[in-house]
Coordinates of C-alpha atoms and ligand atoms in Angstrom, one line a residue:
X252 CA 46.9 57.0 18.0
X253 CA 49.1 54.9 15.9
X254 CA 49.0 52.1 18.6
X255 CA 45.0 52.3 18.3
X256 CA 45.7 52.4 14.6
X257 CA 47.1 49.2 14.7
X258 CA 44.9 47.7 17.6
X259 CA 41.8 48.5 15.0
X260 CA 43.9 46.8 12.0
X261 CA 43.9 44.1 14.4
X262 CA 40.3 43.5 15.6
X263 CA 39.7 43.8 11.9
X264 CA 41.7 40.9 10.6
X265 CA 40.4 39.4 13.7
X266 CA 36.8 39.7 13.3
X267 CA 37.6 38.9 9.0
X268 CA 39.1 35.9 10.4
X269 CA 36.4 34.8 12.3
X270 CA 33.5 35.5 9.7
X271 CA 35.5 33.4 7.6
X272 CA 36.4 30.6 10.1
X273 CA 32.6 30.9 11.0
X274 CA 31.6 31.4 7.5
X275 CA 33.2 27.7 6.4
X276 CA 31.7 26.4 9.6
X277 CA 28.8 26.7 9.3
X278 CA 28.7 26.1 5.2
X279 CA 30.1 22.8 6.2
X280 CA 27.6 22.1 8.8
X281 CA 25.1 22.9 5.9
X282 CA 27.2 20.6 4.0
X283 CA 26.3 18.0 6.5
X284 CA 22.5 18.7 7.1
X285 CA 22.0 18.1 3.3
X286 CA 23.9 14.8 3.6
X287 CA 22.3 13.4 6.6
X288 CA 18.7 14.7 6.2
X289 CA 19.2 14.6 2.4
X290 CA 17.2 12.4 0.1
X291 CA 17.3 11.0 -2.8
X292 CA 17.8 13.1 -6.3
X293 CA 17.2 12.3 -10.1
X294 CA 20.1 13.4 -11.8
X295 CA 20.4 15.2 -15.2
X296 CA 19.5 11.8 -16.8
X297 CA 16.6 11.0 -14.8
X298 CA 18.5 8.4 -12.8
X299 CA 17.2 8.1 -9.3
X300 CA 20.4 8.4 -6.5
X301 CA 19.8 7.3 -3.4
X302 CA 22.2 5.5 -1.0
X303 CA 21.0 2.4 1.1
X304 CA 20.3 4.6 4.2
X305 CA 18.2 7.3 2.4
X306 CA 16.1 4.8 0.8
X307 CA 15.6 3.2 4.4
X308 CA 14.5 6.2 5.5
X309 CA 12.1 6.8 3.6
X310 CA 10.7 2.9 3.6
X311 CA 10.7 3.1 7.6
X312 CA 6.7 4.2 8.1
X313 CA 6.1 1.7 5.8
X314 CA 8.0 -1.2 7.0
X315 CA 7.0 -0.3 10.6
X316 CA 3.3 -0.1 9.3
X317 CA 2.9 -3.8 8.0
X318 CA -1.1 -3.2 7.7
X319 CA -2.8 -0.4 5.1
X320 CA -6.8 -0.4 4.1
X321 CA -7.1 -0.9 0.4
X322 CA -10.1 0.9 -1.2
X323 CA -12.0 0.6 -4.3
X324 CA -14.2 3.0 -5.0
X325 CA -15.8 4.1 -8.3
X326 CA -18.5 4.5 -10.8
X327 CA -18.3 0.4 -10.4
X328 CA -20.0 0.9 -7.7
X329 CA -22.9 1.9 -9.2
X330 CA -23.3 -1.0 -11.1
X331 CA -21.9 -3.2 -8.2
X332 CA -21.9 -5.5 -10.4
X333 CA -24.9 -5.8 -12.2
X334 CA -25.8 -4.8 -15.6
X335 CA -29.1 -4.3 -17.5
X336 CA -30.3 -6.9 -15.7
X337 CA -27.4 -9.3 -16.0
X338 CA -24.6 -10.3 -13.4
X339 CA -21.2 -10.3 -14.3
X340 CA -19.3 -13.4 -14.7
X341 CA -15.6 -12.1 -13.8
X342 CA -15.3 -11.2 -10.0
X343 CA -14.3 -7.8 -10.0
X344 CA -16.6 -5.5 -10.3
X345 CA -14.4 -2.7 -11.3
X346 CA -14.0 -4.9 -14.5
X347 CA -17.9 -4.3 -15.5
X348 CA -17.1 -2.3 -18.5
X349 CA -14.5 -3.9 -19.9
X350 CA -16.9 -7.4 -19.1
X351 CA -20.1 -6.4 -20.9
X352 CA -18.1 -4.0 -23.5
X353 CA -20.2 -1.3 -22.0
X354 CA -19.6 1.9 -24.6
X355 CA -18.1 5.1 -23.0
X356 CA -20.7 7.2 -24.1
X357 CA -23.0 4.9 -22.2
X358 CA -20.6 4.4 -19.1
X359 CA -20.3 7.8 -18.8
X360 CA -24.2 8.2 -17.8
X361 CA -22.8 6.5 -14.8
X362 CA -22.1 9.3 -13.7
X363 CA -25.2 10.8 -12.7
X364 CA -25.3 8.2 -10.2
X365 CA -22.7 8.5 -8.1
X366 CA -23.8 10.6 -5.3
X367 CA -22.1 9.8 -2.1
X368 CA -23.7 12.0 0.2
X369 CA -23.3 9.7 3.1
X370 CA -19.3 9.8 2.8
X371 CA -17.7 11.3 5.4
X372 CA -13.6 10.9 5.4
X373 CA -13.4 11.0 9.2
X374 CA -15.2 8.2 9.2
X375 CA -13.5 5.7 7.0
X376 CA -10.4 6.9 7.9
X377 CA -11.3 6.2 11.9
X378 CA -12.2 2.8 10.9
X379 CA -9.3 1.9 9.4
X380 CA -7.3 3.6 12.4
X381 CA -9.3 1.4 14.9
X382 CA -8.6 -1.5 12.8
X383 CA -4.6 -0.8 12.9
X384 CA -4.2 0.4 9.8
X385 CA -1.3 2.8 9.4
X386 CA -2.1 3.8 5.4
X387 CA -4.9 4.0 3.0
X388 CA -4.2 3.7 -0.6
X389 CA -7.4 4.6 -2.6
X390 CA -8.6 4.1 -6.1
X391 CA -7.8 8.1 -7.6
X392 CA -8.9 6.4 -11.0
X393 CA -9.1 2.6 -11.9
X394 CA -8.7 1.3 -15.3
X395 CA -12.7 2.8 -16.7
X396 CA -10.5 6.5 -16.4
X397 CA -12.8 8.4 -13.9
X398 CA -11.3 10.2 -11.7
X399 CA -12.2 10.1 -8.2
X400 CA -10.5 13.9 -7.5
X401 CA -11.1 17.1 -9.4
X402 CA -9.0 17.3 -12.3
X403 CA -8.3 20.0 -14.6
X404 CA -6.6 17.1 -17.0
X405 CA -10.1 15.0 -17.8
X406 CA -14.0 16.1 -16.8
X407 CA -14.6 12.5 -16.6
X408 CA -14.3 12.8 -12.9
X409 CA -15.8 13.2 -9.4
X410 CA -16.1 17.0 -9.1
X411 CA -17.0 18.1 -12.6
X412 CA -19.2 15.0 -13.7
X413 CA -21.8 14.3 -10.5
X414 CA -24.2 16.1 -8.6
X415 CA -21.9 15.2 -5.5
X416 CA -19.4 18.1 -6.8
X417 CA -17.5 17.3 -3.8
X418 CA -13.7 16.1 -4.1
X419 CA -13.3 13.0 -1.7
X420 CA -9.9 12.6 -1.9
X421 CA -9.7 16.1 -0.6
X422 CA -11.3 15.5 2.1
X423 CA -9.6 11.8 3.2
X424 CA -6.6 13.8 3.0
X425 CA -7.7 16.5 5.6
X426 CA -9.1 13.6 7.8
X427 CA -6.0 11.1 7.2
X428 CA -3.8 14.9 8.4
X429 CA -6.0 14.4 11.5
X430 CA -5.9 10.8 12.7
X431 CA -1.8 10.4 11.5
X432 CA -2.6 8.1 8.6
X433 CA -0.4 7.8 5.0
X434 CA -2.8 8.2 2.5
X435 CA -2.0 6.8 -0.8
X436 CA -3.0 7.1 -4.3
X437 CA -4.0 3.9 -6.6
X438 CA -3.6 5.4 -10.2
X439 CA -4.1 3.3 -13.3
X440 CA -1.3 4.5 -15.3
X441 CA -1.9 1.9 -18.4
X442 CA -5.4 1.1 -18.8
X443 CA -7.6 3.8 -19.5
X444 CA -10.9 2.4 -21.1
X445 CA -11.8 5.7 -21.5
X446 CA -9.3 7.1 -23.4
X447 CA -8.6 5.8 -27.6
X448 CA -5.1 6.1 -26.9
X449 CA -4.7 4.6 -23.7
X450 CA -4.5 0.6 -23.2
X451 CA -7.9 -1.9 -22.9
X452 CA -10.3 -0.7 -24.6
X453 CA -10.4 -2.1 -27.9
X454 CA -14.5 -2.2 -28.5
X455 CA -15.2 1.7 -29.0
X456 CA -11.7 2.4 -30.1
X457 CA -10.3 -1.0 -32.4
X458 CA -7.7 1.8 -33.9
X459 CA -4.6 2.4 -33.0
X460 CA -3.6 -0.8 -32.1
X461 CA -0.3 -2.1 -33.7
X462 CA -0.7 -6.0 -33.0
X463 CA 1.9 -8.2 -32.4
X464 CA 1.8 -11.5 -34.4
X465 CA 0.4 -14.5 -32.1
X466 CA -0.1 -12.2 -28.9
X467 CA -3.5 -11.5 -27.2
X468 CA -5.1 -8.0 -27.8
X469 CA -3.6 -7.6 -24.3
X470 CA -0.6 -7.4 -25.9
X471 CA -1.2 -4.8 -28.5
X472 CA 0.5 -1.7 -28.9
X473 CA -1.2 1.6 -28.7
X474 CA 0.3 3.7 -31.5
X475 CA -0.6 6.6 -29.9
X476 CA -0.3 6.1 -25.8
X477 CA 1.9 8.9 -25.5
X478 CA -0.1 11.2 -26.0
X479 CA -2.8 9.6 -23.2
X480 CA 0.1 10.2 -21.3
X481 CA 1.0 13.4 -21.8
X482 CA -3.0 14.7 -22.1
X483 CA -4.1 12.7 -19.3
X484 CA -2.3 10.3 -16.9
X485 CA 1.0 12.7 -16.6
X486 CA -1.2 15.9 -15.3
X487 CA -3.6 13.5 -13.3
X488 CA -0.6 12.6 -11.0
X489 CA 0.8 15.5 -11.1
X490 CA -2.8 16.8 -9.5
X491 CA -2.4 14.0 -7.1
X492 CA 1.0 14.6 -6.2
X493 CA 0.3 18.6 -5.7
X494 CA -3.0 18.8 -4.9
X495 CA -3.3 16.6 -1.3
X496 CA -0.1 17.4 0.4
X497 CA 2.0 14.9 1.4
X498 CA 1.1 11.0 -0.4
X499 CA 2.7 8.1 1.0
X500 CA 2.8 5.6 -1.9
X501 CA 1.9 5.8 -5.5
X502 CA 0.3 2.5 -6.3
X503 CA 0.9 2.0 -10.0
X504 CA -0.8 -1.2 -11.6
X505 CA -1.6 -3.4 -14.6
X506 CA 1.4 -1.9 -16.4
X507 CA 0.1 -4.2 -19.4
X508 CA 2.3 -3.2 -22.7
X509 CA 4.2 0.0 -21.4
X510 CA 8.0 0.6 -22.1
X511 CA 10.3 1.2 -19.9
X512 CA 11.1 4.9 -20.8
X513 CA 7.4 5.2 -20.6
X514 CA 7.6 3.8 -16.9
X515 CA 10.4 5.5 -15.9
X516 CA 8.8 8.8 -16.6
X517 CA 5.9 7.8 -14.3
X518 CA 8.6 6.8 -11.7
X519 CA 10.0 10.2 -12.1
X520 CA 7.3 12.2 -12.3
X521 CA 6.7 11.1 -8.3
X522 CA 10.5 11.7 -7.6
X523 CA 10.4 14.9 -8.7
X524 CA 6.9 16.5 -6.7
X525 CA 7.1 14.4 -3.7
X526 CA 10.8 12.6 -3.5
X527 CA 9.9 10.9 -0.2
X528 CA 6.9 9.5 -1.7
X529 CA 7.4 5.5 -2.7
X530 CA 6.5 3.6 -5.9
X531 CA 5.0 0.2 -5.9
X532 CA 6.6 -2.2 -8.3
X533 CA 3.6 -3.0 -10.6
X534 CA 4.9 -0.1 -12.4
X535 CA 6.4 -1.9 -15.0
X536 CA 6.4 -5.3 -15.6
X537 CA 7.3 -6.9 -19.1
X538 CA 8.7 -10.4 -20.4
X539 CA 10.8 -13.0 -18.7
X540 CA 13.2 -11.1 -17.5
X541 CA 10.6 -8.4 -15.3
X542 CA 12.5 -6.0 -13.8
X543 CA 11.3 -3.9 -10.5
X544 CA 11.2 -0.5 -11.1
X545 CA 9.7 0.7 -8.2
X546 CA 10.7 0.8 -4.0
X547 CA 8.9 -2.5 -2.7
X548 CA 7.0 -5.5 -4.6
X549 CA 3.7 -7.1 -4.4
X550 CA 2.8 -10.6 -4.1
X551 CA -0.3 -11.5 -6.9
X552 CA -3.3 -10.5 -5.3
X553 CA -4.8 -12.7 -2.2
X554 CA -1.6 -14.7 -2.4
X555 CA 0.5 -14.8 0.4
X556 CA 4.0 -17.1 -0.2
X557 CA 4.6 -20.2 1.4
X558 CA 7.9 -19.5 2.5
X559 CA 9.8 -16.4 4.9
X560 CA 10.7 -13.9 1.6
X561 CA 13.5 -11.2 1.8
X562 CA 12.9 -7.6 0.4
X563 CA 10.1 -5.5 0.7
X564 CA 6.6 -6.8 -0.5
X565 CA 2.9 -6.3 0.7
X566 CA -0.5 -8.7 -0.6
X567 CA -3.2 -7.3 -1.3
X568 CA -6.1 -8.6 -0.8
X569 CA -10.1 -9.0 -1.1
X570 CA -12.2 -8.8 2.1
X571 CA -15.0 -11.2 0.3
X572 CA -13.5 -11.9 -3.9
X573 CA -14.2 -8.5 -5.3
X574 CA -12.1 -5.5 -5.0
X575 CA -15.0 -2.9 -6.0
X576 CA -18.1 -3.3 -4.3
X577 CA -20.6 -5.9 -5.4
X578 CA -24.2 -6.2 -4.5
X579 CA -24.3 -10.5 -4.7
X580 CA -20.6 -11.2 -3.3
X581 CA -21.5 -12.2 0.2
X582 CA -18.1 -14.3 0.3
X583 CA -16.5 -12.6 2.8
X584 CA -13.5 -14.1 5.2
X585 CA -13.8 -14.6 8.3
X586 CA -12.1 -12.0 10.7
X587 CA -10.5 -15.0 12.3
X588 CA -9.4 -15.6 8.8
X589 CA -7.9 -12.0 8.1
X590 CA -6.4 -11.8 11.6
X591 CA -4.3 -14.5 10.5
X592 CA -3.4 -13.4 7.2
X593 CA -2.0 -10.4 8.9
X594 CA 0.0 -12.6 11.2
X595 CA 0.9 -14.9 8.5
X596 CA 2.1 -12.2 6.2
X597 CA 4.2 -10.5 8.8
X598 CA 5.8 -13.2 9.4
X599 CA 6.9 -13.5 6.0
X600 CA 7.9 -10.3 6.3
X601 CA 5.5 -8.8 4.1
X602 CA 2.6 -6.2 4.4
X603 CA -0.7 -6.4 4.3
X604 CA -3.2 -4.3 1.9
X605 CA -6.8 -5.4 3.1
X606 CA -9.1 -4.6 0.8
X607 CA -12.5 -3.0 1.5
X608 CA -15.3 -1.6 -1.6
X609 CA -17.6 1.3 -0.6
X610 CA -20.9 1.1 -2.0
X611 CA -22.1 4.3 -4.1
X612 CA -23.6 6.4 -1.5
X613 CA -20.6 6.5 0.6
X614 CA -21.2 4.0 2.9
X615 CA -19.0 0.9 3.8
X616 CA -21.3 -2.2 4.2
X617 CA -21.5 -3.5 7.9
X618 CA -20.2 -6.8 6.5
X619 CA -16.9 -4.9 6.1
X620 CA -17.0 -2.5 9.7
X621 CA -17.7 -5.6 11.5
X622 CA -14.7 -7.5 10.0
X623 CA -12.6 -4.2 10.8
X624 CA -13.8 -3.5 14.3
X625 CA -12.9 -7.0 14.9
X626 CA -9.4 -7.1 13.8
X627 CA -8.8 -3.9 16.0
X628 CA -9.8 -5.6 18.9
X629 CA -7.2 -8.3 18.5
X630 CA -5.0 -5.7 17.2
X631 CA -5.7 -3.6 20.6
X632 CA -3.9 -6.4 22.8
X633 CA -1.5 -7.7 20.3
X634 CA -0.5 -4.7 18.1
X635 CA 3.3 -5.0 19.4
X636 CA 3.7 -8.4 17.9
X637 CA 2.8 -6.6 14.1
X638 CA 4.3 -3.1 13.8
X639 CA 7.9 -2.7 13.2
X640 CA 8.5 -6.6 13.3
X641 CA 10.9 -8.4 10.6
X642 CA 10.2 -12.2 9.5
X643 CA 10.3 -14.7 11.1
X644 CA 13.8 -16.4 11.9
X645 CA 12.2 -19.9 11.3
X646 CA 10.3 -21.4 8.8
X647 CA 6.8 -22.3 9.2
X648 CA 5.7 -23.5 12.5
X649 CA 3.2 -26.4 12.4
X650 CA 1.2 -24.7 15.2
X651 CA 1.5 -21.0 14.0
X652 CA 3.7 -18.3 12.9
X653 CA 6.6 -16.1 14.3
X654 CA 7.5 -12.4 14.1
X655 CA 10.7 -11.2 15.4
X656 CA 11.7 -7.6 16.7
X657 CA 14.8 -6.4 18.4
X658 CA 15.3 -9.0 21.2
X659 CA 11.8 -10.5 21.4
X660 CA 10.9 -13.6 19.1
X661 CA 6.3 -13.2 19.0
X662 CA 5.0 -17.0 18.6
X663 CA 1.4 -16.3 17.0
X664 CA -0.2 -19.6 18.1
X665 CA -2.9 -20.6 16.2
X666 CA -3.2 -24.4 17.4
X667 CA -3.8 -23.9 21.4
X668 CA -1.3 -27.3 22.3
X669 CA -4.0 -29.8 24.7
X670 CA -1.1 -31.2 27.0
X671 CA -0.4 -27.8 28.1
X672 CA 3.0 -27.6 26.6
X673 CA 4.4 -25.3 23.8
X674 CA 7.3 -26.4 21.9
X675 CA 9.0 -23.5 20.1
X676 CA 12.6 -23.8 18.0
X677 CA 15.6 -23.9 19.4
X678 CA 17.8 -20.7 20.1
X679 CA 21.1 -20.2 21.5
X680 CA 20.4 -17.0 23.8
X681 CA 20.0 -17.1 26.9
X682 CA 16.1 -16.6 27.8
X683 CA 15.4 -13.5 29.7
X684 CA 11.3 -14.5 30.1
X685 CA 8.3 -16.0 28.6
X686 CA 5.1 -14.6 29.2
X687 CA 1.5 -14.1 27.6
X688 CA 1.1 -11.1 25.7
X689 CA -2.7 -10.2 26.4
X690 CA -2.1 -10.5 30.0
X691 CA 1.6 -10.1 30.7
X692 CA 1.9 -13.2 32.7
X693 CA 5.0 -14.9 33.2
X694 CA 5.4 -18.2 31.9
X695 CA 7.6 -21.4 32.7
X696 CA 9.7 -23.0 30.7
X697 CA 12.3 -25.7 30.2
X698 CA 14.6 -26.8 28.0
X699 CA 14.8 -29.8 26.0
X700 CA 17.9 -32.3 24.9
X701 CA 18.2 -30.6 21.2
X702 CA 17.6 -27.1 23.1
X703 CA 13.9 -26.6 22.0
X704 CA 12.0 -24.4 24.8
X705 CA 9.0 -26.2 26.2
X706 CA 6.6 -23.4 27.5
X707 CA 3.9 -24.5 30.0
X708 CA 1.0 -22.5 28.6
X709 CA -2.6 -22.4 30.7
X710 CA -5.2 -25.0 29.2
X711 CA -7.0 -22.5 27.0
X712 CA -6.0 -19.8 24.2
X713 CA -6.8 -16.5 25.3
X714 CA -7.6 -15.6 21.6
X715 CA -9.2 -18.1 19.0
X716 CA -7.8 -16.4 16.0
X717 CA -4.2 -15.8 17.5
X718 CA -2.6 -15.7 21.1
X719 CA 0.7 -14.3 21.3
X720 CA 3.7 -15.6 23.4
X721 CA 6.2 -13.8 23.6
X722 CA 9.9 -15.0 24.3
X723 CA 12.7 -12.5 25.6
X724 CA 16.3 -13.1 24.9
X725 CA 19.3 -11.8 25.7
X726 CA 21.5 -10.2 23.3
X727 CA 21.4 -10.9 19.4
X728 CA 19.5 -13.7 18.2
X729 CA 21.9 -16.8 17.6
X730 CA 20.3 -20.4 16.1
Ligands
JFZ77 C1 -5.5 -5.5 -10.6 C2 -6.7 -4.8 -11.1 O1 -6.9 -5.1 -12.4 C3 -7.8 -5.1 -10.2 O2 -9.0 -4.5 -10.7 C4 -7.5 -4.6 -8.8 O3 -7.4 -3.2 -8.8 C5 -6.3 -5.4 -8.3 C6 -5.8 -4.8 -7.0 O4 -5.2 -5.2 -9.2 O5 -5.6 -6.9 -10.8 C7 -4.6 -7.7 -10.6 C8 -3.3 -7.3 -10.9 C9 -2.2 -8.3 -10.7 C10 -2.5 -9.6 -10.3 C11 -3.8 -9.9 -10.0 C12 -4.9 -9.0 -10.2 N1 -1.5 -10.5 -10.0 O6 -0.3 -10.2 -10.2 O7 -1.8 -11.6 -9.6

């Protein structure tokens, strides 16, 4: 009895022991799942901490994307650009109010216009799939303050103001859930021409306005733009940011006159509801010494840079010159042209935002679908050469460009050579193989005195807009 006595004592030290041997275990293995898997947090001052890994993290479907479909869609395109009769001068026709000084109470009527029955998500969503497009960032509300989403924050939008009734954004979501897209919110945070306290419009409301000597009315001051924020843009992305499930980017823009407390609380209103979510950098933008606030830059729009850049960045950029659609712009670039500024832009390691403007009943022009369709049947053969690559180790080739991932260098040749002979920068590695990428066939090559590669390519490009070599090393790349 005694001896069981003590046996008993025993097992239950032991077992004690173990639950709290098993106990620490296990909260340390916790411990380590929130470290690893962790993200980023905003600490009790609003500072956003993340280290260098958790921020690569969550950059990784974008930097792997390089390609997204920019749309603009809105009560502009209505209008599309025309109005009582006359055309707009400015480009844009998302602009239109702020161009003729179109009064809200008149812009509003707008409204009744819109009615996009022939939308359908799946649709615009499968073109931009087809076209290799890995996100879709969408207008939510441009700078005329309608909302393309039901709000509770403002009527002035979609659901509550049209006959449509329907919520769009909704619905992309649902479709961009079923085809693997990102989808992405634009959201005007400082212009709001429908809104007196907001920035830009200053021809129904000239109040409230605290002007700074010699500046433009640009530069003005709203007295009053916190309380826009608070009313209006604040709840509005927090709808966005609740309302659609998971949002890949928030594409701020025109940050105009904004502080930077007034920035960092948009910044950390998306760290807060959706802290894998990432933050353009036209968030905030003010003086000489502009600081990025958000996770990647842009370029200015339709400008790609000359030279290889380091950091993240994306262009976007207009399909013909206007972002929302317009009945008379029939400028559009050729899909040679776009192919290229794909390639171009990967391989300064950038991303591209293509830009396409639905018209009003919910149809994208053919102009645009053919354009698409086109650079998803280059993308088709050569996709391998765009997602996931980093810039290009060289500068600018005279006959094309370069994009580089793990141990393949992609030569994006845009200048078919006549003799037959390709002459590509020198590297150190030891090549592994050479070889077309539409077709997978092998090609020779030699070396030169000063170590350039001299491919023997067949008489004719496979691809007028781009054929892809690409070149296989061995180990890391060494110039
Ligand atoms: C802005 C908007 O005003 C415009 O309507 C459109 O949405 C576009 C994508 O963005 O316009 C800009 C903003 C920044 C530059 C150019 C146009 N820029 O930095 O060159």
């Amino acid at each position: 009895m005694a001896l069981l006595k003590r046996m008993s004592k025993r097992v239950v030290l032991l077992v004690l022991a173990f639950i709290m041997a098993f106990g620490a275990a296990s909260c340390t293995t916790i411990m380590a799942i929130t470290k690893e898997q962790g993200q980023g947090y905003l600490d009790a001052d609003g500072n956003w901490i993340e280290t260098k890994q958790q921020k690569d993290t969550r950059m990784a479907w974008w930097r792997e994307a390089r390609f997204g479909m920019f749309i603009h869609w809105g009560l502009y395109a209505v209008t599309a650009g025309e109005w009582k009769g006359k055309w707009q001068k400015n480009k844009y026709s998302e602009w239109i109010q702020i161009h003729f000084k179109i009064p809200v109470e008149e812009y509003e009527k707008l409204a009744d216009k819109l009615n996009p029955v022939k939308f359908d998500a799946e649709e615009w969503v499968k073109l931009a799939k087809d076209a290799g497009m890995k996100y879709i960032v969408i207008t939510s509300k441009h700078h005329d303050g309608f909302a393309m989403f039901g709000s509770k924050a403002s009527r002035f939008n979609i659901v509550d103001a049209t006959d449509f009734g329907r919520d769009p954004m909704k619905e992309l979501a649902a479709a961009c859930q079923k085809y693997g897209l990102k989808l992405c919110f634009y959201y005007s945070q400082s212009q709001d021409w429908h809104e007196p306290d907001a920035i830009g419009n200053f021809w129904d409301f000239p109040d409230g306005f605290e002007k700074k000597p010699g500046t433009k009315w640009r530069k003005w001051v709203r007295t009053d733009f916190e309380k826009y924020m608070a009313r209006k843009a604040k709840p509005q992305v927090r709808e966005l940011l609740t309302n659609y499930g998971p949002i890949g980017l928030i594409w701020y823009d025109t940050p105009m006159t904004i502080t930077k407390s007034q920035a960092t609380e948009f910044v950390n209103l998306v760290r807060e509801l959706q802290p894998k979510c990432l933050i353009n950098s036209r968030i905030y933008a003010r003086g000489k010494d502009r600081e990025v606030m958000g996770d990647y830059g842009s370029t200015g729009d339709n400008r790609i840079p000359g030279t290889r850049r380091v950091g993240d960045w994306e262009m976007p950029g207009t399909i013909n010159d206007t972002w929302g659609y317009r009945r008379d712009d029939h400028n559009w670039k050729s899909s040679k042209k776009l192919i290229r500024n794909l390639i171009n832009i990967a391989s300064m390691g950038g991303n591209y935002l293509l830009n396409i403007g639905p018209k009003a009943d919910g149809t994208i022009g053919q102009s645009s679908v053919d354009r698409l369709r086109a650079i998803g049947e280059w993308m088709k053969v050569n996709d391998e050469s765009i997602y996931g690559t980093v810039n290009s180790p060289f500068d600018k080739l005279a006959w094309g460009r370069c994009t580089a991932k793990s141990n393949k260098l992609y030569f994006h040749v845009f200048d078919w050579p006549t003799d037959g002979k390709l002459e590509v920068p020198a590297i150190k590695n030891k090549i592994k193989k050479a070889y077309l990428l539409a077709n997978k066939k092998n090609l020779k090559f030699a070396k030169s005195d000063d170590g350039k590669i001299i491919l023997n390519v067949p008489e004719d490009a496979i691809d007028e807009a781009a054929t892809v070599i690409v070149v296989e090393f061995k180990g890391e790349l060494d110039l």
